[in-house]
Amino acid sequence: MTDNGRIRTARLGEGGPEVGVQGLGCMGMSFAYGPSDATESRATLERALELGVTLYDTADAYGAGENERFLSPFFKQHRDELVIATKFALAIHPEDPTKRIIRNDAPYIRTCVEASLKRLDVDVIDLYYMHRRDVNIPIEETVGVMADLVREGKVKQLGLSEVTAAELRAAHAVHPIAAVQSEWSLFSRDIEAHVVPAARGLGVTLVPYSPLGRGFLTGSFAKAEDLTADDFRRRQPRFTGENAAANTALLDPVRTVADAHGASLGQIALAWAQQRATVHGLPVVPIPGTRKPGRVEENTAATRIELTQEQLDLLEPIAGKVAGDRYADMTFTSAGRE
């Protein structure tokens, strides 16, 4: 952190704005992780900004637009102090409203951006992501439409989520990509093989989502049954049955490192994620999600922790031992297509 207590900054893409080196994932304030308290969530947003967190991440799919609507008053109050990131691509299935389909076609993108602008009550979206890749549409075509949105003044920068290295290069050739968002944590390191080197070569910032392993790396739960019935993590392979038991044992070296620093498990997981910037030589801005002001303070404090090479070596084998995929269907991830 800086002398005034705020976290340091990192560049968001070549020529983009400086943002806090840690962002905030806002999905759980409206969606996916069980009940939330609106008052506490708003206090979390304010505390994050005080600590220098300036990249706020949402998507139109989070609660069918509800997350964008919830965040709108905060964004409007602090518009010049923060960077708004939202996404398109996950559409409601026409025959089953409980399911999602991926759409990257031009009419859908244009409908989505107008809807997000309205829900967010802003004139321009700072960072607009393709949430997931529709492999039936050339990525050059999708990014071409996104580039038009930049030229029209509706979007400032473009981002992609869960794309392969080849997809990133093809997209970047159409229009500069500021950020790639993919899962990256002590438990999920598949992007290091191809995506990270490609991003480094292109000057693209990596924005790791779920850097806390969806909370599992904090030790806050040990199995799916510990979660509320409406928590979507109950359906993720890593948190069920024998996988959960095996993965819980992998936290032991994290505890060893945490004890050495007088830190929490989550802080070590975040410090590891933040240190990927030095290890791989590119800007890295993790977006841990939380709904509690105290957790934001804990998370941002992790930016002050520097892990030794010996500690990094102790943590190195964890990802290779993780039981279960990060999604039941990996075809929607970069790892499923590389």
mmCIF file of N, CA and C in Angstrom, residues 149-274:
data_model
loop_
_atom_site.group_PDB
_atom_site.id
_atom_site.type_symbol
_atom_site.label_atom_id
_atom_site.label_comp_id
_atom_site.label_asym_id
_atom_site.label_seq_id
_atom_site.Cartn_x
_atom_site.Cartn_y
_atom_site.Cartn_z
ATOM 1 N N LEU A 149 -18.530 0.109 -30.979
ATOM 2 C CA LEU A 149 -19.060 0.736 -29.769
ATOM 3 C C LEU A 149 -18.068 1.746 -29.192
ATOM 4 N N VAL A 150 -16.775 1.438 -29.323
ATOM 5 C CA VAL A 150 -15.757 2.392 -28.887
ATOM 6 C C VAL A 150 -15.816 3.645 -29.751
ATOM 7 N N ARG A 151 -15.869 3.453 -31.066
ATOM 8 C CA ARG A 151 -15.911 4.588 -31.976
ATOM 9 C C ARG A 151 -17.162 5.445 -31.784
ATOM 10 N N GLU A 152 -18.239 4.801 -31.344
ATOM 11 C CA GLU A 152 -19.499 5.517 -31.111
ATOM 12 C C GLU A 152 -19.552 6.182 -29.738
ATOM 13 N N GLY A 153 -18.517 5.975 -28.928
ATOM 14 C CA GLY A 153 -18.449 6.617 -27.622
ATOM 15 C C GLY A 153 -19.247 5.940 -26.533
ATOM 16 N N LYS A 154 -19.693 4.714 -26.769
ATOM 17 C CA LYS A 154 -20.467 3.988 -25.763
ATOM 18 C C LYS A 154 -19.590 3.165 -24.829
ATOM 19 N N VAL A 155 -18.379 2.884 -25.293
ATOM 20 C CA VAL A 155 -17.427 2.059 -24.553
ATOM 21 C C VAL A 155 -16.050 2.685 -24.703
ATOM 22 N N LYS A 156 -15.247 2.614 -23.641
ATOM 23 C CA LYS A 156 -13.894 3.171 -23.720
ATOM 24 C C LYS A 156 -12.848 2.111 -24.066
ATOM 25 N N GLN A 157 -12.868 0.986 -23.344
ATOM 26 C CA GLN A 157 -11.889 -0.073 -23.563
ATOM 27 C C GLN A 157 -12.586 -1.420 -23.701
ATOM 28 N N LEU A 158 -11.907 -2.353 -24.370
ATOM 29 C CA LEU A 158 -12.473 -3.677 -24.595
ATOM 30 C C LEU A 158 -11.744 -4.737 -23.781
ATOM 31 N N GLY A 159 -12.527 -5.717 -23.311
ATOM 32 C CA GLY A 159 -11.969 -6.844 -22.588
ATOM 33 C C GLY A 159 -12.579 -8.145 -23.073
ATOM 34 N N LEU A 160 -11.884 -9.240 -22.800
ATOM 35 C CA LEU A 160 -12.355 -10.578 -23.141
ATOM 36 C C LEU A 160 -12.233 -11.453 -21.908
ATOM 37 N N SER A 161 -13.135 -12.419 -21.798
ATOM 38 C CA SER A 161 -13.095 -13.328 -20.652
ATOM 39 C C SER A 161 -13.020 -14.768 -21.135
ATOM 40 N N GLU A 162 -12.124 -15.532 -20.537
ATOM 41 C CA GLU A 162 -11.965 -16.961 -20.835
ATOM 42 C C GLU A 162 -11.726 -17.226 -22.319
ATOM 43 N N VAL A 163 -10.763 -16.503 -22.905
ATOM 44 C CA VAL A 163 -10.376 -16.751 -24.292
ATOM 45 C C VAL A 163 -9.031 -17.454 -24.348
ATOM 46 N N THR A 164 -8.787 -18.149 -25.427
ATOM 47 C CA THR A 164 -7.498 -18.797 -25.647
ATOM 48 C C THR A 164 -6.483 -17.757 -26.134
ATOM 49 N N ALA A 165 -5.227 -18.164 -26.166
ATOM 50 C CA ALA A 165 -4.177 -17.276 -26.659
ATOM 51 C C ALA A 165 -4.423 -16.905 -28.120
ATOM 52 N N ALA A 166 -4.816 -17.885 -28.930
ATOM 53 C CA ALA A 166 -5.076 -17.619 -30.344
ATOM 54 C C ALA A 166 -6.249 -16.663 -30.516
ATOM 55 N N GLU A 167 -7.284 -16.841 -29.714
ATOM 56 C CA GLU A 167 -8.445 -15.946 -29.783
ATOM 57 C C GLU A 167 -8.059 -14.533 -29.370
ATOM 58 N N LEU A 168 -7.219 -14.420 -28.353
ATOM 59 C CA LEU A 168 -6.770 -13.104 -27.903
ATOM 60 C C LEU A 168 -5.983 -12.397 -28.999
ATOM 61 N N ARG A 169 -5.080 -13.116 -29.647
ATOM 62 C CA ARG A 169 -4.277 -12.506 -30.709
ATOM 63 C C ARG A 169 -5.156 -12.067 -31.883
ATOM 64 N N ALA A 170 -6.116 -12.907 -32.249
ATOM 65 C CA ALA A 170 -7.010 -12.565 -33.352
ATOM 66 C C ALA A 170 -7.850 -11.336 -33.011
ATOM 67 N N ALA A 171 -8.325 -11.269 -31.785
ATOM 68 C CA ALA A 171 -9.132 -10.128 -31.342
ATOM 69 C C ALA A 171 -8.302 -8.850 -31.312
ATOM 70 N N HIS A 172 -7.090 -8.955 -30.789
ATOM 71 C CA HIS A 172 -6.218 -7.788 -30.635
ATOM 72 C C HIS A 172 -5.834 -7.199 -31.992
ATOM 73 N N ALA A 173 -5.816 -8.049 -33.016
ATOM 74 C CA ALA A 173 -5.503 -7.574 -34.361
ATOM 75 C C ALA A 173 -6.615 -6.695 -34.923
ATOM 76 N N VAL A 174 -7.825 -6.855 -34.414
ATOM 77 C CA VAL A 174 -8.970 -6.051 -34.848
ATOM 78 C C VAL A 174 -9.030 -4.738 -34.071
ATOM 79 N N HIS A 175 -8.852 -4.841 -32.749
ATOM 80 C CA HIS A 175 -8.891 -3.658 -31.873
ATOM 81 C C HIS A 175 -8.104 -3.977 -30.615
ATOM 82 N N PRO A 176 -7.340 -3.023 -30.089
ATOM 83 C CA PRO A 176 -6.572 -3.295 -28.870
ATOM 84 C C PRO A 176 -7.468 -3.817 -27.735
ATOM 85 N N ILE A 177 -7.026 -4.887 -27.108
ATOM 86 C CA ILE A 177 -7.725 -5.463 -25.963
ATOM 87 C C ILE A 177 -7.008 -4.999 -24.701
ATOM 88 N N ALA A 178 -7.734 -4.385 -23.806
ATOM 89 C CA ALA A 178 -7.127 -3.844 -22.592
ATOM 90 C C ALA A 178 -6.917 -4.901 -21.525
ATOM 91 N N ALA A 179 -7.867 -5.841 -21.411
ATOM 92 C CA ALA A 179 -7.821 -6.787 -20.295
ATOM 93 C C ALA A 179 -8.395 -8.133 -20.690
ATOM 94 N N VAL A 180 -7.809 -9.165 -20.138
ATOM 95 C CA VAL A 180 -8.356 -10.513 -20.232
ATOM 96 C C VAL A 180 -8.687 -10.972 -18.824
ATOM 97 N N GLN A 181 -9.916 -11.409 -18.657
ATOM 98 C CA GLN A 181 -10.371 -11.902 -17.368
ATOM 99 C C GLN A 181 -10.508 -13.416 -17.441
ATOM 100 N N SER A 182 -9.792 -14.105 -16.551
ATOM 101 C CA SER A 182 -9.877 -15.561 -16.465
ATOM 102 C C SER A 182 -9.663 -15.975 -15.016
ATOM 103 N N GLU A 183 -10.118 -17.177 -14.706
ATOM 104 C CA GLU A 183 -9.884 -17.675 -13.353
ATOM 105 C C GLU A 183 -8.391 -17.950 -13.192
ATOM 106 N N TRP A 184 -7.821 -17.443 -12.100
ATOM 107 C CA TRP A 184 -6.380 -17.602 -11.846
ATOM 108 C C TRP A 184 -6.177 -17.557 -10.340
ATOM 109 N N SER A 185 -5.717 -18.653 -9.796
ATOM 110 C CA SER A 185 -5.523 -18.746 -8.354
ATOM 111 C C SER A 185 -4.569 -19.884 -8.048
ATOM 112 N N LEU A 186 -4.279 -20.093 -6.794
ATOM 113 C CA LEU A 186 -3.477 -21.233 -6.365
ATOM 114 C C LEU A 186 -4.071 -22.556 -6.814
ATOM 115 N N PHE A 187 -5.376 -22.578 -7.055
ATOM 116 C CA PHE A 187 -6.069 -23.798 -7.479
ATOM 117 C C PHE A 187 -6.278 -23.871 -8.992
ATOM 118 N N SER A 188 -6.132 -22.747 -9.700
ATOM 119 C CA SER A 188 -6.457 -22.698 -11.138
ATOM 120 C C SER A 188 -5.374 -21.939 -11.883
ATOM 121 N N ARG A 189 -4.491 -22.687 -12.568
ATOM 122 C CA ARG A 189 -3.351 -22.042 -13.208
ATOM 123 C C ARG A 189 -3.217 -22.398 -14.685
ATOM 124 N N ASP A 190 -4.296 -22.880 -15.293
ATOM 125 C CA ASP A 190 -4.201 -23.336 -16.677
ATOM 126 C C ASP A 190 -3.847 -22.219 -17.653
ATOM 127 N N ILE A 191 -4.188 -20.969 -17.331
ATOM 128 C CA ILE A 191 -3.922 -19.885 -18.284
ATOM 129 C C ILE A 191 -2.434 -19.567 -18.408
ATOM 130 N N GLU A 192 -1.626 -20.054 -17.478
ATOM 131 C CA GLU A 192 -0.202 -19.729 -17.512
ATOM 132 C C GLU A 192 0.506 -20.342 -18.724
ATOM 133 N N ALA A 193 -0.041 -21.408 -19.273
ATOM 134 C CA ALA A 193 0.624 -22.095 -20.381
ATOM 135 C C ALA A 193 0.615 -21.273 -21.663
ATOM 136 N N HIS A 194 -0.506 -20.650 -21.993
ATOM 137 C CA HIS A 194 -0.628 -19.962 -23.281
ATOM 138 C C HIS A 194 -1.163 -18.539 -23.168
ATOM 139 N N VAL A 195 -2.209 -18.339 -22.378
ATOM 140 C CA VAL A 195 -2.883 -17.038 -22.333
ATOM 141 C C VAL A 195 -1.995 -15.960 -21.722
ATOM 142 N N VAL A 196 -1.351 -16.274 -20.621
ATOM 143 C CA VAL A 196 -0.513 -15.276 -19.956
ATOM 144 C C VAL A 196 0.639 -14.815 -20.854
ATOM 145 N N PRO A 197 1.393 -15.714 -21.497
ATOM 146 C CA PRO A 197 2.447 -15.240 -22.403
ATOM 147 C C PRO A 197 1.910 -14.382 -23.547
ATOM 148 N N ALA A 198 0.739 -14.744 -24.074
ATOM 149 C CA ALA A 198 0.145 -13.953 -25.149
ATOM 150 C C ALA A 198 -0.225 -12.560 -24.650
ATOM 151 N N ALA A 199 -0.826 -12.488 -23.471
ATOM 152 C CA ALA A 199 -1.206 -11.190 -22.901
ATOM 153 C C ALA A 199 0.029 -10.326 -22.659
ATOM 154 N N ARG A 200 1.067 -10.945 -22.126
ATOM 155 C CA ARG A 200 2.306 -10.192 -21.880
ATOM 156 C C ARG A 200 2.851 -9.607 -23.183
ATOM 157 N N GLY A 201 2.871 -10.399 -24.234
ATOM 158 C CA GLY A 201 3.396 -9.943 -25.509
ATOM 159 C C GLY A 201 2.582 -8.836 -26.144
ATOM 160 N N LEU A 202 1.288 -8.806 -25.856
ATOM 161 C CA LEU A 202 0.388 -7.820 -26.458
ATOM 162 C C LEU A 202 0.163 -6.590 -25.581
ATOM 163 N N GLY A 203 0.680 -6.598 -24.362
ATOM 164 C CA GLY A 203 0.455 -5.477 -23.452
ATOM 165 C C GLY A 203 -0.927 -5.466 -22.839
ATOM 166 N N VAL A 204 -1.481 -6.664 -22.649
ATOM 167 C CA VAL A 204 -2.826 -6.804 -22.087
ATOM 168 C C VAL A 204 -2.749 -7.082 -20.589
ATOM 169 N N THR A 205 -3.576 -6.427 -19.810
ATOM 170 C CA THR A 205 -3.631 -6.642 -18.366
ATOM 171 C C THR A 205 -4.428 -7.909 -18.056
ATOM 172 N N LEU A 206 -3.934 -8.705 -17.108
ATOM 173 C CA LEU A 206 -4.671 -9.887 -16.666
ATOM 174 C C LEU A 206 -5.514 -9.516 -15.444
ATOM 175 N N VAL A 207 -6.785 -9.866 -15.490
ATOM 176 C CA VAL A 207 -7.713 -9.603 -14.388
ATOM 177 C C VAL A 207 -8.204 -10.954 -13.866
ATOM 178 N N PRO A 208 -7.532 -11.522 -12.871
ATOM 179 C CA PRO A 208 -7.953 -12.825 -12.346
ATOM 180 C C PRO A 208 -9.258 -12.731 -11.568
ATOM 181 N N TYR A 209 -10.237 -13.532 -11.990
ATOM 182 C CA TYR A 209 -11.428 -13.657 -11.164
ATOM 183 C C TYR A 209 -11.286 -14.901 -10.292
ATOM 184 N N SER A 210 -12.029 -14.949 -9.224
ATOM 185 C CA SER A 210 -11.958 -16.036 -8.238
ATOM 186 C C SER A 210 -10.526 -16.303 -7.775
ATOM 187 N N PRO A 211 -9.752 -15.265 -7.437
ATOM 188 C CA PRO A 211 -8.393 -15.496 -6.939
ATOM 189 C C PRO A 211 -8.374 -16.187 -5.583
ATOM 190 N N LEU A 212 -9.533 -16.236 -4.923
ATOM 191 C CA LEU A 212 -9.661 -16.942 -3.644
ATOM 192 C C LEU A 212 -10.312 -18.309 -3.817
ATOM 193 N N GLY A 213 -10.291 -18.812 -5.060
ATOM 194 C CA GLY A 213 -10.873 -20.132 -5.301
ATOM 195 C C GLY A 213 -12.333 -20.193 -4.917
ATOM 196 N N ARG A 214 -13.065 -19.103 -5.204
ATOM 197 C CA ARG A 214 -14.496 -18.974 -4.849
ATOM 198 C C ARG A 214 -14.715 -19.134 -3.345
ATOM 199 N N GLY A 215 -13.720 -18.691 -2.577
ATOM 200 C CA GLY A 215 -13.819 -18.724 -1.123
ATOM 201 C C GLY A 215 -13.194 -19.942 -0.491
ATOM 202 N N PHE A 216 -12.953 -20.982 -1.278
ATOM 203 C CA PHE A 216 -12.420 -22.229 -0.721
ATOM 204 C C PHE A 216 -11.023 -22.016 -0.144
ATOM 205 N N LEU A 217 -10.225 -21.154 -0.788
ATOM 206 C CA LEU A 217 -8.864 -20.906 -0.328
ATOM 207 C C LEU A 217 -8.807 -20.100 0.963
ATOM 208 N N THR A 218 -9.932 -19.552 1.377
ATOM 209 C CA THR A 218 -9.966 -18.837 2.663
ATOM 210 C C THR A 218 -10.250 -19.773 3.828
ATOM 211 N N GLY A 219 -10.676 -21.001 3.515
ATOM 212 C CA GLY A 219 -11.062 -21.936 4.564
ATOM 213 C C GLY A 219 -12.446 -21.677 5.114
ATOM 214 N N SER A 220 -13.217 -20.825 4.447
ATOM 215 C CA SER A 220 -14.541 -20.464 4.957
ATOM 216 C C SER A 220 -15.560 -21.581 4.787
ATOM 217 N N PHE A 221 -15.306 -22.512 3.872
ATOM 218 C CA PHE A 221 -16.140 -23.701 3.763
ATOM 219 C C PHE A 221 -15.266 -24.845 3.266
ATOM 220 N N ALA A 222 -15.672 -26.056 3.571
ATOM 221 C CA ALA A 222 -14.850 -27.218 3.222
ATOM 222 C C ALA A 222 -15.532 -28.157 2.234
ATOM 223 N N LYS A 223 -16.826 -27.982 2.050
ATOM 224 C CA LYS A 223 -17.572 -28.854 1.129
ATOM 225 C C LYS A 223 -18.858 -28.167 0.728
ATOM 226 N N ALA A 224 -19.456 -28.651 -0.346
ATOM 227 C CA ALA A 224 -20.660 -28.018 -0.887
ATOM 228 C C ALA A 224 -21.786 -27.952 0.130
ATOM 229 N N GLU A 225 -21.879 -28.969 0.965
ATOM 230 C CA GLU A 225 -22.969 -29.030 1.944
ATOM 231 C C GLU A 225 -22.886 -27.919 2.992
ATOM 232 N N ASP A 226 -21.736 -27.248 3.083
ATOM 233 C CA ASP A 226 -21.590 -26.136 4.032
ATOM 234 C C ASP A 226 -22.275 -24.873 3.529
ATOM 235 N N LEU A 227 -22.678 -24.866 2.265
ATOM 236 C CA LEU A 227 -23.219 -23.675 1.624
ATOM 237 C C LEU A 227 -24.742 -23.708 1.595
ATOM 238 N N THR A 228 -25.341 -22.533 1.434
ATOM 239 C CA THR A 228 -26.791 -22.465 1.368
ATOM 240 C C THR A 228 -27.295 -23.137 0.092
ATOM 241 N N ALA A 229 -28.539 -23.537 0.089
ATOM 242 C CA ALA A 229 -29.096 -24.311 -1.014
ATOM 243 C C ALA A 229 -29.057 -23.563 -2.338
ATOM 244 N N ASP A 230 -29.090 -22.217 -2.306
ATOM 245 C CA ASP A 230 -29.114 -21.436 -3.537
ATOM 246 C C ASP A 230 -27.730 -20.971 -3.979
ATOM 247 N N ASP A 231 -26.689 -21.478 -3.349
ATOM 248 C CA ASP A 231 -25.310 -21.102 -3.682
ATOM 249 C C ASP A 231 -24.838 -21.950 -4.857
ATOM 250 N N PHE A 232 -24.424 -21.286 -5.955
ATOM 251 C CA PHE A 232 -24.099 -22.043 -7.164
ATOM 252 C C PHE A 232 -22.847 -22.899 -7.017
ATOM 253 N N ARG A 233 -22.035 -22.642 -5.988
ATOM 254 C CA ARG A 233 -20.831 -23.450 -5.774
ATOM 255 C C ARG A 233 -21.156 -24.886 -5.403
ATOM 256 N N ARG A 234 -22.379 -25.135 -4.986
ATOM 257 C CA ARG A 234 -22.788 -26.506 -4.658
ATOM 258 C C ARG A 234 -22.748 -27.418 -5.883
ATOM 259 N N ARG A 235 -22.721 -26.805 -7.079
ATOM 260 C CA ARG A 235 -22.718 -27.588 -8.317
ATOM 261 C C ARG A 235 -21.337 -27.679 -8.960
ATOM 262 N N GLN A 236 -20.331 -27.110 -8.307
ATOM 263 C CA GLN A 236 -18.997 -27.128 -8.895
ATOM 264 C C GLN A 236 -18.220 -28.362 -8.428
ATOM 265 N N PRO A 237 -17.597 -29.074 -9.371
ATOM 266 C CA PRO A 237 -16.972 -30.367 -9.059
ATOM 267 C C PRO A 237 -15.945 -30.318 -7.935
ATOM 268 N N ARG A 238 -15.219 -29.242 -7.795
ATOM 269 C CA ARG A 238 -14.150 -29.185 -6.801
ATOM 270 C C ARG A 238 -14.639 -29.192 -5.366
ATOM 271 N N PHE A 239 -15.908 -28.873 -5.184
ATOM 272 C CA PHE A 239 -16.420 -28.711 -3.830
ATOM 273 C C PHE A 239 -17.349 -29.833 -3.400
ATOM 274 N N THR A 240 -17.392 -30.908 -4.178
ATOM 275 C CA THR A 240 -18.319 -31.995 -3.879
ATOM 276 C C THR A 240 -17.589 -33.306 -3.619
ATOM 277 N N GLY A 241 -18.175 -34.115 -2.750
ATOM 278 C CA GLY A 241 -17.715 -35.479 -2.511
ATOM 279 C C GLY A 241 -16.246 -35.605 -2.160
ATOM 280 N N GLU A 242 -15.599 -36.600 -2.748
ATOM 281 C CA GLU A 242 -14.196 -36.872 -2.449
ATOM 282 C C GLU A 242 -13.291 -35.735 -2.918
ATOM 283 N N ASN A 243 -13.699 -35.026 -3.945
ATOM 284 C CA ASN A 243 -12.899 -33.886 -4.411
ATOM 285 C C ASN A 243 -12.718 -32.854 -3.306
ATOM 286 N N ALA A 244 -13.797 -32.543 -2.609
ATOM 287 C CA ALA A 244 -13.739 -31.535 -1.554
ATOM 288 C C ALA A 244 -12.768 -31.942 -0.453
ATOM 289 N N ALA A 245 -12.833 -33.198 -0.051
ATOM 290 C CA ALA A 245 -11.940 -33.679 1.011
ATOM 291 C C ALA A 245 -10.484 -33.605 0.564
ATOM 292 N N ALA A 246 -10.221 -34.024 -0.667
ATOM 293 C CA ALA A 246 -8.853 -33.988 -1.179
ATOM 294 C C ALA A 246 -8.338 -32.557 -1.280
ATOM 295 N N ASN A 247 -9.184 -31.644 -1.712
ATOM 296 C CA ASN A 247 -8.752 -30.260 -1.893
ATOM 297 C C ASN A 247 -8.565 -29.534 -0.568
ATOM 298 N N THR A 248 -9.335 -29.904 0.439
ATOM 299 C CA THR A 248 -9.149 -29.307 1.765
ATOM 300 C C THR A 248 -7.750 -29.576 2.287
ATOM 301 N N ALA A 249 -7.240 -30.765 2.038
ATOM 302 C CA ALA A 249 -5.892 -31.119 2.505
ATOM 303 C C ALA A 249 -4.819 -30.266 1.834
ATOM 304 N N LEU A 250 -5.123 -29.721 0.658
ATOM 305 C CA LEU A 250 -4.142 -28.913 -0.060
ATOM 306 C C LEU A 250 -3.923 -27.538 0.563
ATOM 307 N N LEU A 251 -4.750 -27.187 1.529
ATOM 308 C CA LEU A 251 -4.609 -25.884 2.187
ATOM 309 C C LEU A 251 -3.500 -25.873 3.234
ATOM 310 N N ASP A 252 -2.963 -27.031 3.576
ATOM 311 C CA ASP A 252 -1.944 -27.097 4.632
ATOM 312 C C ASP A 252 -0.735 -26.207 4.349
ATOM 313 N N PRO A 253 -0.132 -26.240 3.152
ATOM 314 C CA PRO A 253 1.000 -25.340 2.907
ATOM 315 C C PRO A 253 0.601 -23.864 2.919
ATOM 316 N N VAL A 254 -0.640 -23.559 2.549
ATOM 317 C CA VAL A 254 -1.103 -22.172 2.619
ATOM 318 C C VAL A 254 -1.126 -21.725 4.083
ATOM 319 N N ARG A 255 -1.557 -22.613 4.963
ATOM 320 C CA ARG A 255 -1.564 -22.297 6.397
ATOM 321 C C ARG A 255 -0.147 -22.067 6.916
ATOM 322 N N THR A 256 0.785 -22.867 6.446
ATOM 323 C CA THR A 256 2.177 -22.706 6.877
ATOM 324 C C THR A 256 2.702 -21.327 6.519
ATOM 325 N N VAL A 257 2.444 -20.895 5.301
ATOM 326 C CA VAL A 257 2.891 -19.579 4.850
ATOM 327 C C VAL A 257 2.129 -18.476 5.585
ATOM 328 N N ALA A 258 0.833 -18.683 5.792
ATOM 329 C CA ALA A 258 0.030 -17.689 6.508
ATOM 330 C C ALA A 258 0.551 -17.484 7.926
ATOM 331 N N ASP A 259 0.890 -18.575 8.599
ATOM 332 C CA ASP A 259 1.419 -18.475 9.962
ATOM 333 C C ASP A 259 2.719 -17.680 9.980
ATOM 334 N N ALA A 260 3.549 -17.863 8.965
ATOM 335 C CA ALA A 260 4.828 -17.157 8.908
ATOM 336 C C ALA A 260 4.643 -15.655 8.758
ATOM 337 N N HIS A 261 3.554 -15.239 8.126
ATOM 338 C CA HIS A 261 3.293 -13.817 7.906
ATOM 339 C C HIS A 261 2.298 -13.227 8.905
ATOM 340 N N GLY A 262 1.735 -14.067 9.777
ATOM 341 C CA GLY A 262 0.687 -13.588 10.659
ATOM 342 C C GLY A 262 -0.510 -13.133 9.860
ATOM 343 N N ALA A 263 -0.795 -13.870 8.788
ATOM 344 C CA ALA A 263 -1.849 -13.482 7.854
ATOM 345 C C ALA A 263 -2.923 -14.560 7.789
ATOM 346 N N SER A 264 -4.014 -14.252 7.102
ATOM 347 C CA SER A 264 -5.070 -15.233 6.889
ATOM 348 C C SER A 264 -4.755 -16.061 5.650
ATOM 349 N N LEU A 265 -5.465 -17.181 5.496
ATOM 350 C CA LEU A 265 -5.300 -17.996 4.301
ATOM 351 C C LEU A 265 -5.614 -17.184 3.047
ATOM 352 N N GLY A 266 -6.695 -16.428 3.107
ATOM 353 C CA GLY A 266 -7.092 -15.635 1.962
ATOM 354 C C GLY A 266 -6.049 -14.608 1.570
ATOM 355 N N GLN A 267 -5.404 -14.005 2.547
ATOM 356 C CA GLN A 267 -4.380 -13.011 2.246
ATOM 357 C C GLN A 267 -3.191 -13.633 1.519
ATOM 358 N N ILE A 268 -2.836 -14.852 1.894
ATOM 359 C CA ILE A 268 -1.729 -15.523 1.204
ATOM 360 C C ILE A 268 -2.133 -15.870 -0.225
ATOM 361 N N ALA A 269 -3.368 -16.339 -0.407
ATOM 362 C CA ALA A 269 -3.847 -16.633 -1.756
ATOM 363 C C ALA A 269 -3.839 -15.381 -2.623
ATOM 364 N N LEU A 270 -4.237 -14.252 -2.063
ATOM 365 C CA LEU A 270 -4.242 -13.006 -2.822
ATOM 366 C C LEU A 270 -2.832 -12.485 -3.059
ATOM 367 N N ALA A 271 -1.966 -12.604 -2.056
ATOM 368 C CA ALA A 271 -0.583 -12.172 -2.240
ATOM 369 C C ALA A 271 0.068 -12.965 -3.365
ATOM 370 N N TRP A 272 -0.227 -14.266 -3.412
ATOM 371 C CA TRP A 272 0.289 -15.106 -4.497
ATOM 372 C C TRP A 272 -0.220 -14.598 -5.853
ATOM 373 N N ALA A 273 -1.503 -14.296 -5.930
ATOM 374 C CA ALA A 273 -2.090 -13.804 -7.183
ATOM 375 C C ALA A 273 -1.484 -12.464 -7.579
ATOM 376 N N GLN A 274 -1.331 -11.551 -6.607
ATOM 377 C CA GLN A 274 -0.742 -10.249 -6.907
ATOM 378 C C GLN A 274 0.698 -10.405 -7.399
#
